[in-house]
């Protein structure tokens, strides 16, 4: 969706011409942290509803009467039949997945109803939105017994306007969260990560003026280090206003006037200290309209490609990376906080990383903002993972929505340099078309950043060794090629790495986006024994040696920083429902291979200084 497409959607929503269910989600408000907010985090009352009796009747028809849990109906007499009660059904923390809060819910997939009561002091000339950082997977949201709308997708934010619905006292917000997996969804039914359900990120009441600054982009012009280019989008009745973009510390400002749709574009020169991993400089950027003002810390850097090089601020860079799943560092549950982000990125920096791949879905906003502050470049991905329903137009629209929401949330993050539209997807006409659409969506939605996908190159083996070639047709449309390989673990022996060469049909940079093997921390033996630290260590040594020989390699992100929960990993005493390819165990213990990678990245750092 182009920028003007996104603001058209905003306009449609402003005018309230809701098309489908999802259209009832309000326009996404950018930079929640820079607004007047009230947190609704904490203990929420919940009802676990495996058969959705609070949503459909025994004929699977939607119920709209007192039996619908969103009405929070109370029996009016001792003889009235009501078979649910939020007040006596227990609590769960929000934000938080439900799986790790109650042992009985660890493997649970289905519906859980959440209820949060709150009072609210109405203010003149003020609109109120309820904002969700994310809820996995499908969220039906109700306020005071009325439906606000539905959101689909477990890893991106959404909000609803409640200005005309919120009361002073006795408000009750009810959310039905359902994480049942379905073929046509994104992701589809099969993943190698835990399907953590629930309201997994913060819930916030956001107060804004009647006409407010809905969204804006303030970034360097593509390929420039001296020219700022951006836009601002207002939302409300007073759409034509003077808006000033100011960077006090850099002594620059620009005033523009928004058009009838509340939108204005701008560009102006600025002499800025550029953001980089070594110097993650953030400027306080002020956006002031006649009716609203927002400030945000933003870094300025340029990212581009030239042949097989990736250029940061015009200079070639090698991306020393690691994969991360969105799990708390020392408690295998969905992470959402700044503290979690600081620890995870801290481990990555200890490895010598200047880059992380946030797999396989948009991680929480705290992670992106922490990467901005700590100077860690980011690969962000939408969960188009393995075998999606390529022919299904709803599935494509769903993937586009998730990408659009991620772009809207993160397009001012200097750390974010690359969007990934897919992971390990089978080459085929329908798939190529699907990914082609997504790549275009990313490029038009955010022309300042690069686009990639994690591919799987084809291989040929002969007496001389393994010959691996990147020839996936979709790579033609990518700025950077990602590639996953598990030589020495899922296929071939570790020694084969020494006789493996790489080539490509494309004059483009390669990021080796996954490689590695499992090891149980503390399990020691000879390097031929699977799951020992010694096997993983040796695998890393030979992988690193192979990577050094690939002439068009410009980055790598081994799989993975930390052991993480996976329903696909059942081996007792070793996996116990954990993928053990981490360099750090799920208790934060560093495995031998951690130091192999740290040494490699230390050498690279030494060679670029
Ligand atoms: C895959 C996949 C990961 C998975 C990993 C593994 O390639 O992208 O999500 O966890 O390999 O098998 O460990």
Coordinates of C-alpha atoms and ligand atoms in Angstrom, one line a residue:
X1 CA 0.0 0.0 0.0
X2 CA 1.6 3.4 -1.0
X3 CA 1.9 6.2 1.5
X4 CA -1.0 8.0 -0.2
X5 CA -2.9 4.6 -0.2
X6 CA -2.3 4.4 3.6
X7 CA -3.5 8.0 4.1
X8 CA -6.5 7.3 1.9
X9 CA -7.3 4.4 4.2
X10 CA -7.0 6.8 7.1
X11 CA -9.4 9.2 5.3
X12 CA -11.9 6.3 4.7
X13 CA -11.7 5.5 8.4
X14 CA -12.0 9.2 9.4
X15 CA -15.2 9.4 7.4
X16 CA -16.2 6.1 9.1
X17 CA -17.1 4.3 5.8
X18 CA -16.2 0.9 7.4
X19 CA -15.9 -1.8 4.6
X20 CA -15.3 -5.1 6.3
X21 CA -14.9 -6.2 9.9
X22 CA -11.2 -5.4 10.0
X23 CA -12.1 -1.9 8.7
X24 CA -13.6 -1.2 12.1
X25 CA -10.1 -1.0 13.5
X26 CA -9.3 2.7 13.7
X27 CA -6.4 4.4 11.9
X28 CA -3.2 3.3 13.7
X29 CA -1.9 6.1 15.9
X30 CA 1.9 6.5 15.6
X31 CA 4.2 7.0 18.6
X32 CA 1.8 6.0 21.4
X33 CA 4.6 6.7 23.9
X34 CA 4.6 10.4 22.9
X35 CA 0.9 10.9 23.7
X36 CA -1.2 11.3 26.8
X37 CA -2.0 7.8 27.8
X38 CA -3.6 5.6 30.6
X39 CA -2.3 2.1 31.0
X40 CA -4.8 -0.8 31.2
X41 CA -2.1 -3.3 31.9
X42 CA -2.4 -5.5 35.0
X43 CA -4.6 -8.3 36.1
X44 CA -7.6 -8.9 33.8
X45 CA -10.5 -11.2 34.6
X46 CA -10.6 -14.1 32.2
X47 CA -12.8 -17.0 31.1
X48 CA -11.2 -19.9 29.3
X49 CA -13.7 -20.9 26.7
X50 CA -12.5 -24.0 24.7
X51 CA -15.9 -24.5 22.9
X52 CA -16.6 -20.8 22.4
X53 CA -19.9 -21.0 24.2
X54 CA -19.6 -17.3 24.9
X55 CA -19.5 -16.6 21.2
X56 CA -21.7 -19.1 19.3
X57 CA -24.6 -21.3 20.3
X58 CA -24.8 -25.1 19.9
X59 CA -25.8 -24.5 16.3
X60 CA -22.6 -22.5 15.8
X61 CA -24.6 -19.4 15.3
X62 CA -23.2 -16.1 16.7
X63 CA -25.0 -15.2 20.0
X64 CA -25.9 -11.6 20.7
X65 CA -28.0 -12.0 23.8
X66 CA -27.2 -12.2 27.6
X67 CA -25.3 -15.4 27.0
X68 CA -22.7 -13.6 24.9
X69 CA -19.8 -13.2 27.3
X70 CA -19.1 -9.7 26.0
X71 CA -22.4 -8.6 27.7
X72 CA -21.0 -9.6 31.1
X73 CA -24.6 -10.3 32.1
X74 CA -25.4 -10.9 35.8
X75 CA -28.4 -13.0 36.9
X76 CA -31.2 -10.7 38.0
X77 CA -32.7 -13.3 40.3
X78 CA -31.8 -16.6 41.9
X79 CA -33.8 -18.5 39.3
X80 CA -32.3 -16.8 36.2
X81 CA -30.0 -19.1 34.3
X82 CA -26.6 -17.5 33.5
X83 CA -23.6 -19.9 33.0
X84 CA -20.6 -17.7 33.1
X85 CA -19.2 -15.1 35.5
X86 CA -16.0 -13.1 35.0
X87 CA -16.0 -12.2 38.7
X88 CA -15.3 -15.8 39.8
X89 CA -13.3 -17.1 36.8
X90 CA -9.8 -16.0 37.8
X91 CA -7.3 -13.6 36.3
X92 CA -4.4 -13.4 33.9
X93 CA -1.7 -10.8 33.5
X94 CA -1.9 -8.4 30.6
X95 CA 0.4 -8.1 28.8
X96 CA 1.3 -11.8 28.8
X97 CA 0.7 -15.0 27.0
X98 CA -1.8 -17.3 28.7
X99 CA 0.3 -20.5 28.1
X100 CA 3.0 -19.7 30.7
X101 CA 0.7 -18.2 33.3
X102 CA -1.2 -21.4 34.1
X103 CA 0.2 -24.9 33.7
X104 CA -3.2 -26.0 32.4
X105 CA -2.9 -23.6 29.5
X106 CA 0.6 -24.4 28.3
X107 CA -0.7 -26.3 25.2
X108 CA -4.0 -24.5 25.1
X109 CA -5.2 -23.2 21.7
X110 CA -8.7 -21.7 21.5
X111 CA -10.6 -18.8 23.0
X112 CA -10.0 -16.9 26.2
X113 CA -12.2 -14.0 27.1
X114 CA -10.6 -11.0 28.9
X115 CA -12.4 -8.3 30.8
X116 CA -11.1 -5.1 32.2
X117 CA -13.2 -2.6 34.1
X118 CA -12.2 1.0 34.3
X119 CA -13.4 4.5 35.1
X120 CA -12.5 7.4 32.8
X121 CA -12.7 11.2 33.3
X122 CA -13.9 12.7 30.0
X123 CA -12.1 15.8 28.8
X124 CA -13.3 18.6 26.6
X125 CA -12.1 18.5 22.9
X126 CA -10.5 15.2 23.5
X127 CA -10.8 11.9 21.6
X128 CA -10.0 8.6 23.2
X129 CA -8.7 5.4 21.6
X130 CA -8.0 2.0 23.1
X131 CA -4.7 0.7 21.7
X132 CA -3.4 -2.8 21.7
X133 CA 0.3 -3.6 21.1
X134 CA -0.8 -7.0 19.9
X135 CA -3.1 -9.9 20.7
X136 CA -2.5 -13.4 19.3
X137 CA -4.2 -14.2 17.0
X138 CA -7.8 -13.0 16.4
X139 CA -9.2 -10.4 18.7
X140 CA -12.9 -9.4 19.0
X141 CA -13.1 -6.3 21.0
X142 CA -16.2 -5.0 22.9
X143 CA -16.8 -2.0 25.2
X144 CA -19.8 -1.8 27.5
X145 CA -21.5 -4.6 25.7
X146 CA -21.1 -3.2 22.2
X147 CA -18.8 -4.5 19.5
X148 CA -15.8 -2.2 18.6
X149 CA -14.4 -4.5 16.0
X150 CA -12.0 -7.3 15.1
X151 CA -8.3 -7.6 14.5
X152 CA -6.5 -10.4 12.8
X153 CA -2.8 -11.1 13.2
X154 CA -0.9 -11.8 16.4
X155 CA 2.1 -9.5 16.1
X156 CA 1.0 -6.0 15.1
X157 CA -0.8 -3.1 16.9
X158 CA -4.4 -2.0 16.5
X159 CA -6.7 0.5 18.0
X160 CA -10.4 1.5 18.3
X161 CA -11.9 4.9 18.9
X162 CA -14.1 4.9 22.0
X163 CA -14.7 8.7 22.4
X164 CA -18.5 8.4 22.0
X165 CA -18.8 5.1 23.8
X166 CA -16.7 5.5 27.0
X167 CA -18.5 6.5 30.2
X168 CA -17.3 8.1 33.4
X169 CA -17.8 5.0 35.6
X170 CA -18.4 1.3 35.1
X171 CA -16.7 0.8 31.7
X172 CA -16.0 -2.8 30.9
X173 CA -13.7 -3.7 28.0
X174 CA -14.1 -7.3 26.9
X175 CA -11.8 -9.1 24.4
X176 CA -12.3 -12.5 22.9
X177 CA -8.8 -13.7 21.9
X178 CA -8.7 -16.9 19.8
X179 CA -5.4 -18.4 18.7
X180 CA -6.7 -21.5 16.9
X181 CA -4.5 -22.1 13.8
X182 CA -6.0 -22.2 10.4
X183 CA -4.6 -23.1 7.0
X184 CA -5.7 -19.8 5.4
X185 CA -4.1 -17.6 8.1
X186 CA -0.7 -15.9 8.4
X187 CA 1.2 -17.8 9.8
X188 CA -0.6 -21.0 8.7
X189 CA -1.0 -24.2 10.8
X190 CA 2.7 -25.3 10.9
X191 CA 5.4 -23.3 12.7
X192 CA 8.5 -24.1 14.7
X193 CA 7.6 -21.7 17.5
X194 CA 5.1 -21.8 20.4
X195 CA 1.7 -20.5 19.6
X196 CA 1.6 -18.2 22.6
X197 CA -2.0 -16.9 22.9
X198 CA -3.4 -13.9 24.6
X199 CA -3.1 -10.2 24.9
X200 CA 0.6 -10.3 24.6
X201 CA 1.5 -6.6 24.5
X202 CA 0.4 -3.5 26.4
X203 CA -3.1 -2.1 26.3
X204 CA -3.4 1.7 26.6
X205 CA -6.1 4.4 26.5
X206 CA -4.7 7.1 24.3
X207 CA -6.1 10.7 24.5
X208 CA -5.7 13.1 21.5
X209 CA -7.2 16.4 20.5
X210 CA -10.2 16.4 18.2
X211 CA -7.9 16.9 15.3
X212 CA -4.6 15.2 16.0
X213 CA -1.3 14.2 14.3
X214 CA -2.2 10.7 13.3
X215 CA 1.0 9.6 11.7
X216 CA 4.2 11.1 10.2
X217 CA 7.5 10.1 8.6
X218 CA 10.7 12.0 9.2
X219 CA 13.6 10.2 7.6
X220 CA 16.5 10.9 5.3
X221 CA 15.7 10.9 1.6
X222 CA 16.6 7.5 0.0
X223 CA 20.3 7.4 -0.7
X224 CA 21.0 10.9 0.9
X225 CA 22.7 11.8 4.2
X226 CA 21.9 15.5 4.0
X227 CA 18.2 15.8 2.9
X228 CA 15.3 15.0 5.2
X229 CA 12.0 13.9 3.5
X230 CA 8.8 13.1 5.1
X231 CA 5.1 13.6 5.5
X232 CA 2.4 14.2 8.2
X233 CA -1.1 13.0 8.3
X234 CA -3.8 14.7 10.5
X235 CA -7.0 13.0 11.6
X236 CA -10.1 15.0 12.6
X237 CA -12.3 17.8 11.3
X238 CA -9.7 20.6 11.1
X239 CA -7.6 18.9 8.4
X240 CA -6.0 21.9 6.8
X241 CA -3.5 23.3 9.2
X242 CA 0.1 24.7 9.4
X243 CA 2.4 22.0 10.6
X244 CA 6.0 22.6 11.7
X245 CA 8.7 19.9 11.8
X246 CA 11.5 21.0 14.1
X247 CA 14.8 19.4 15.2
X248 CA 16.0 21.9 17.8
X249 CA 19.4 20.3 18.4
X250 CA 20.2 20.5 14.7
X251 CA 18.8 24.0 14.3
X252 CA 16.4 23.1 11.5
X253 CA 12.7 23.4 11.0
X254 CA 10.2 23.4 8.2
X255 CA 6.5 24.6 8.1
X256 CA 4.1 23.2 5.6
X257 CA 0.3 23.3 5.2
X258 CA -1.8 20.1 5.1
X259 CA -4.3 19.6 2.3
X260 CA -8.0 18.8 2.4
X261 CA -7.2 15.2 3.3
X262 CA -5.0 16.4 6.2
X263 CA -1.8 15.5 4.6
X264 CA 1.4 17.4 3.8
X265 CA 4.8 16.3 2.4
X266 CA 8.0 18.1 3.2
X267 CA 11.8 18.0 2.5
X268 CA 14.6 20.1 3.8
X269 CA 18.4 20.0 4.2
X270 CA 19.9 19.2 7.6
X271 CA 23.4 18.7 8.8
X272 CA 23.0 15.8 11.2
X273 CA 25.2 13.4 13.1
X274 CA 24.2 10.1 11.4
X275 CA 22.9 7.2 13.3
X276 CA 25.0 4.0 13.2
X277 CA 25.7 1.0 15.5
X278 CA 28.8 2.8 16.8
X279 CA 27.0 6.1 17.3
X280 CA 23.3 5.5 17.7
X281 CA 22.5 9.2 17.8
X282 CA 18.8 10.1 18.3
X283 CA 17.4 13.6 17.9
X284 CA 14.2 14.9 19.6
X285 CA 12.0 15.6 16.6
X286 CA 9.0 17.9 17.2
X287 CA 5.9 17.8 15.0
X288 CA 3.6 20.8 15.9
X289 CA 0.2 21.4 14.3
X290 CA -2.2 24.1 15.3
X291 CA -4.2 21.6 17.4
X292 CA -1.7 19.0 18.4
X293 CA 2.1 18.4 19.1
X294 CA 4.1 15.2 19.2
X295 CA 7.8 14.7 20.0
X296 CA 9.8 11.6 19.2
X297 CA 13.4 10.5 19.4
X298 CA 14.5 9.7 15.8
X299 CA 17.8 8.7 14.3
X300 CA 18.9 9.5 10.8
X301 CA 20.9 7.2 8.6
X302 CA 20.8 6.1 5.0
X303 CA 20.6 2.5 3.9
X304 CA 21.0 1.2 0.3
X305 CA 22.7 -1.4 -1.9
X306 CA 25.3 -1.2 -4.7
X307 CA 26.0 -4.4 -6.5
X308 CA 26.8 -7.0 -3.8
X309 CA 27.4 -4.3 -1.1
X310 CA 25.1 -3.0 1.6
X311 CA 25.8 0.6 2.3
X312 CA 25.1 2.2 5.7
X313 CA 25.4 6.0 5.4
X314 CA 27.1 5.4 2.1
X315 CA 29.7 3.0 3.4
X316 CA 29.9 -0.8 2.9
X317 CA 28.9 -2.7 6.0
X318 CA 29.0 -6.3 7.1
X319 CA 26.0 -7.3 9.2
X320 CA 27.2 -9.3 12.2
X321 CA 23.9 -10.7 13.3
X322 CA 22.0 -13.3 15.2
X323 CA 18.4 -14.5 15.0
X324 CA 16.1 -13.8 18.0
X325 CA 12.6 -15.1 18.8
X326 CA 10.3 -12.9 20.9
X327 CA 10.8 -14.8 24.1
X328 CA 11.8 -13.4 27.5
X329 CA 15.5 -13.9 28.2
X330 CA 15.2 -16.1 31.3
X331 CA 11.5 -17.2 31.3
X332 CA 10.3 -18.9 28.1
X333 CA 7.3 -16.8 27.6
X334 CA 6.3 -14.0 25.1
X335 CA 8.5 -11.0 25.8
X336 CA 7.1 -7.4 25.5
X337 CA 9.1 -5.2 27.8
X338 CA 12.0 -2.8 27.6
X339 CA 13.9 -4.8 30.2
X340 CA 13.5 -8.0 28.1
X341 CA 14.7 -6.1 25.0
X342 CA 17.7 -4.7 26.8
X343 CA 18.9 -8.1 28.0
X344 CA 18.3 -9.9 24.6
X345 CA 20.1 -7.1 22.6
X346 CA 22.8 -7.0 25.3
X347 CA 23.5 -10.7 24.7
X348 CA 23.6 -9.9 21.0
X349 CA 26.1 -7.1 21.5
X350 CA 28.2 -9.3 23.7
X351 CA 28.5 -11.6 20.7
X352 CA 29.8 -8.7 18.8
X353 CA 26.6 -8.1 16.8
X354 CA 25.6 -4.9 15.0
X355 CA 22.5 -6.6 13.6
X356 CA 19.6 -8.8 14.6
X357 CA 17.0 -10.7 12.6
X358 CA 13.7 -10.6 14.6
X359 CA 12.2 -13.9 13.5
X360 CA 9.6 -14.6 12.1
X361 CA 7.1 -11.9 12.9
X362 CA 7.1 -8.2 14.0
X363 CA 8.4 -8.1 17.5
X364 CA 7.2 -5.7 20.1
X365 CA 7.8 -1.9 19.7
X366 CA 10.0 -1.8 22.8
X367 CA 12.5 -4.1 21.0
X368 CA 12.7 -1.7 18.0
X369 CA 13.1 1.4 20.2
X370 CA 15.7 -0.4 22.3
X371 CA 17.6 -1.3 19.0
X372 CA 17.5 2.4 18.1
X373 CA 19.0 3.3 21.5
X374 CA 21.6 0.5 21.7
X375 CA 22.7 0.8 18.1
X376 CA 21.6 -2.6 16.7
X377 CA 20.4 -2.8 13.1
X378 CA 17.2 -4.8 12.6
X379 CA 15.6 -7.2 10.0
X380 CA 11.8 -7.2 10.5
X381 CA 9.7 -10.0 9.1
X382 CA 6.0 -10.9 8.5
X383 CA 5.0 -14.5 9.3
X384 CA 4.7 -15.7 5.7
X385 CA 6.3 -18.9 6.9
X386 CA 6.7 -22.2 5.1
X387 CA 3.6 -23.2 3.2
X388 CA 1.0 -20.5 3.1
X389 CA -2.3 -20.6 1.0
X390 CA -0.7 -18.7 -1.9
X391 CA -3.8 -18.8 -4.1
X392 CA -6.1 -17.4 -1.4
X393 CA -6.7 -13.6 -1.9
X394 CA -7.8 -13.2 1.8
X395 CA -4.5 -14.7 2.9
X396 CA -2.6 -12.2 0.7
X397 CA -4.7 -9.3 2.1
X398 CA -4.0 -10.5 5.6
X399 CA -0.2 -10.6 4.9
X400 CA -0.4 -7.1 3.4
X401 CA -2.3 -5.8 6.4
X402 CA 0.3 -7.2 8.8
X403 CA 3.1 -5.7 6.7
X404 CA 1.3 -2.3 6.5
X405 CA 0.7 -2.2 10.3
X406 CA 4.4 -3.1 11.0
X407 CA 5.5 -0.3 8.6
X408 CA 3.2 2.2 10.2
X409 CA 4.5 1.3 13.6
X410 CA 8.2 1.2 12.8
X411 CA 8.9 3.5 9.8
X412 CA 10.7 6.1 11.9
X413 CA 13.1 3.6 13.5
X414 CA 16.7 4.2 12.3
X415 CA 17.6 0.7 13.5
X416 CA 15.1 -0.9 11.1
X417 CA 16.9 -1.3 7.7
X418 CA 15.2 -4.2 6.1
X419 CA 11.7 -5.8 5.8
X420 CA 11.5 -9.6 5.1
X421 CA 8.4 -10.8 3.3
X422 CA 8.9 -14.5 3.8
X423 CA 10.8 -17.5 5.3
X424 CA 11.5 -20.8 3.6
X425 CA 8.7 -20.7 1.1
X426 CA 8.5 -23.3 -1.8
X427 CA 9.2 -21.8 -5.3
X428 CA 6.1 -21.9 -7.5
X429 CA 4.0 -19.6 -9.6
X430 CA 1.3 -18.8 -7.0
X431 CA 4.0 -18.3 -4.3
X432 CA 6.1 -16.0 -6.6
X433 CA 3.0 -13.9 -7.3
X434 CA 2.1 -13.7 -3.6
X435 CA 5.6 -12.7 -2.6
X436 CA 5.9 -10.3 -5.6
X437 CA 2.8 -8.5 -4.3
X438 CA 4.3 -8.2 -0.8
X439 CA 7.7 -7.0 -2.0
X440 CA 5.9 -4.3 -4.0
X441 CA 3.8 -3.4 -0.9
X442 CA 6.9 -3.0 1.2
X443 CA 8.7 -0.9 -1.4
X444 CA 5.7 1.5 -1.9
X445 CA 4.8 1.5 1.7
X446 CA 8.3 2.5 2.7
X447 CA 10.6 3.3 -0.1
X448 CA 13.5 4.2 2.3
X449 CA 14.2 0.6 3.4
X450 CA 15.5 -2.6 1.8
X451 CA 13.4 -5.7 1.2
X452 CA 14.5 -9.3 1.5
X453 CA 13.2 -12.9 2.1
X454 CA 14.8 -16.0 3.6
X455 CA 15.3 -18.3 0.6
X456 CA 16.6 -21.8 0.3
X457 CA 19.2 -22.2 -2.4
X458 CA 19.5 -25.2 -4.6
X459 CA 22.5 -27.5 -4.3
X460 CA 24.4 -30.0 -6.5
X461 CA 26.9 -32.4 -5.1
X462 CA 29.8 -34.1 -7.0
X463 CA 33.2 -35.5 -6.2
X464 CA 34.5 -32.0 -5.6
X465 CA 31.9 -31.2 -3.0
X466 CA 28.7 -29.2 -2.6
X467 CA 27.9 -26.4 -5.1
X468 CA 25.1 -24.2 -3.8
X469 CA 23.5 -21.6 -6.1
X470 CA 21.0 -18.9 -5.4
X471 CA 18.6 -19.0 -8.4
X472 CA 15.2 -18.5 -6.8
X473 CA 13.3 -16.3 -9.3
X474 CA 11.9 -14.1 -6.5
X475 CA 15.4 -12.9 -5.7
X476 CA 15.2 -10.7 -8.8
X477 CA 12.8 -8.5 -7.0
X478 CA 14.7 -8.3 -3.7
X479 CA 17.2 -5.7 -2.6
X480 CA 19.1 -8.3 -0.5
X481 CA 19.0 -12.1 -0.7
X482 CA 18.5 -14.0 2.5
X483 CA 19.3 -17.7 2.6
X484 CA 18.8 -20.4 5.2
X485 CA 21.0 -23.5 5.2
X486 CA 21.6 -26.3 7.7
X487 CA 24.6 -28.0 6.3
X488 CA 26.1 -30.3 9.0
X489 CA 22.8 -30.5 10.8
X490 CA 19.7 -31.4 8.7
X491 CA 21.8 -32.4 5.7
X492 CA 25.3 -33.5 5.0
X493 CA 28.2 -33.8 7.4
X494 CA 30.1 -31.0 9.2
X495 CA 33.1 -31.9 7.0
X496 CA 31.1 -31.2 3.8
X497 CA 31.2 -27.5 4.8
X498 CA 34.9 -27.5 3.9
X499 CA 34.1 -28.4 0.3
X500 CA 31.1 -26.2 -0.2
X501 CA 31.1 -23.3 -2.6
X502 CA 28.4 -20.7 -3.2
X503 CA 27.3 -18.8 -6.3
X504 CA 24.3 -16.7 -7.4
X505 CA 22.3 -15.7 -10.5
X506 CA 22.1 -12.2 -9.1
X507 CA 24.6 -9.4 -8.5
X508 CA 23.1 -8.8 -5.0
X509 CA 24.3 -8.9 -1.4
X510 CA 23.6 -12.1 0.5
X511 CA 22.7 -12.4 4.2
X512 CA 23.0 -16.0 5.4
X513 CA 19.9 -15.7 7.4
X514 CA 19.9 -19.1 9.2
X515 CA 22.4 -21.9 10.0
X516 CA 23.3 -23.8 13.1
X517 CA 22.5 -26.9 15.1
X518 CA 21.1 -28.0 18.4
X519 CA 23.0 -28.5 21.7
X520 CA 21.7 -29.0 25.2
X521 CA 23.7 -26.7 27.6
X522 CA 25.9 -28.8 29.8
X523 CA 25.7 -31.9 27.6
X524 CA 29.2 -32.7 26.7
X525 CA 30.9 -35.4 24.6
X526 CA 32.8 -35.9 21.4
X527 CA 32.1 -33.6 18.4
X528 CA 30.3 -36.4 16.5
X529 CA 27.6 -36.7 19.2
X530 CA 24.4 -34.9 18.3
X531 CA 23.1 -32.3 20.8
X532 CA 26.5 -32.0 22.6
X533 CA 28.0 -28.6 23.0
X534 CA 31.1 -29.9 21.2
X535 CA 29.1 -30.9 18.1
X536 CA 27.6 -27.4 17.9
X537 CA 31.0 -25.8 18.5
X538 CA 32.6 -27.7 15.7
X539 CA 29.7 -27.0 13.4
X540 CA 30.1 -23.3 14.0
X541 CA 33.8 -23.4 13.4
X542 CA 33.3 -25.0 10.0
X543 CA 30.3 -22.9 9.1
X544 CA 32.4 -19.7 9.9
X545 CA 35.2 -21.0 7.7
X546 CA 32.7 -21.6 4.8
X547 CA 31.1 -18.2 5.2
X548 CA 34.4 -16.4 4.9
X549 CA 34.8 -17.9 1.4
X550 CA 31.5 -16.5 0.0
X551 CA 32.5 -13.5 -2.0
X552 CA 29.0 -11.8 -2.0
X553 CA 28.2 -12.5 1.6
X554 CA 27.4 -9.2 3.4
X555 CA 25.9 -10.4 6.6
X556 CA 24.8 -13.4 8.6
X557 CA 22.3 -14.3 11.4
X558 CA 22.9 -17.8 12.8
X559 CA 19.9 -19.7 14.2
X560 CA 19.6 -18.6 17.1
X561 CA 20.5 -16.5 20.1
X562 CA 18.5 -18.4 22.8
X563 CA 16.8 -21.8 23.1
X564 CA 13.1 -21.3 22.5
X565 CA 9.9 -23.3 23.0
X566 CA 8.6 -25.3 20.0
X567 CA 5.8 -27.8 19.8
X568 CA 7.8 -29.6 17.1
X569 CA 10.6 -30.6 19.5
X570 CA 9.6 -33.6 21.6
X571 CA 12.9 -35.4 22.4
X572 CA 12.8 -36.1 26.1
X573 CA 15.7 -35.1 28.3
X574 CA 17.2 -33.1 25.4
X575 CA 14.5 -30.9 23.7
X576 CA 11.5 -31.2 26.0
X577 CA 9.6 -28.9 23.6
X578 CA 12.5 -26.5 23.2
X579 CA 14.4 -25.9 20.0
X580 CA 18.0 -26.1 21.3
X581 CA 19.8 -24.3 18.6
X582 CA 20.4 -21.3 20.9
X583 CA 23.9 -20.1 21.7
X584 CA 22.5 -19.3 25.1
X585 CA 20.2 -21.8 27.0
X586 CA 16.7 -20.9 28.1
X587 CA 18.3 -20.2 31.5
X588 CA 20.8 -17.7 30.1
X589 CA 23.8 -20.1 30.1
X590 CA 26.3 -19.6 27.2
X591 CA 27.2 -22.7 25.2
X592 CA 30.7 -23.2 23.7
X593 CA 29.6 -22.2 20.2
X594 CA 28.7 -18.7 21.6
X595 CA 32.4 -18.0 21.9
X596 CA 33.2 -19.3 18.3
X597 CA 30.8 -16.7 16.9
X598 CA 32.1 -14.0 19.3
X599 CA 35.6 -14.6 18.0
X600 CA 34.5 -14.5 14.4
X601 CA 32.7 -11.2 15.0
X602 CA 35.6 -9.8 16.9
X603 CA 37.9 -10.5 13.9
X604 CA 35.4 -8.8 11.6
X605 CA 35.2 -5.8 13.9
X606 CA 39.0 -5.7 14.0
X607 CA 39.2 -5.8 10.2
X608 CA 36.7 -2.9 9.7
X609 CA 38.2 -0.6 12.3
Ligands
LIG1 C1 14.0 -23.4 10.0 C2 13.0 -22.2 10.3 C3 13.1 -21.9 11.8 C4 13.4 -23.2 12.6 C5 14.7 -23.7 12.2 C6 15.0 -25.0 12.9 O1 14.7 -23.1 9.0 O2 13.1 -21.1 9.6 O3 11.9 -21.3 12.2 O4 13.2 -23.0 13.9 O5 14.8 -23.9 10.8 O6 14.7 -26.0 12.3 O7 15.6 -25.0 14.0

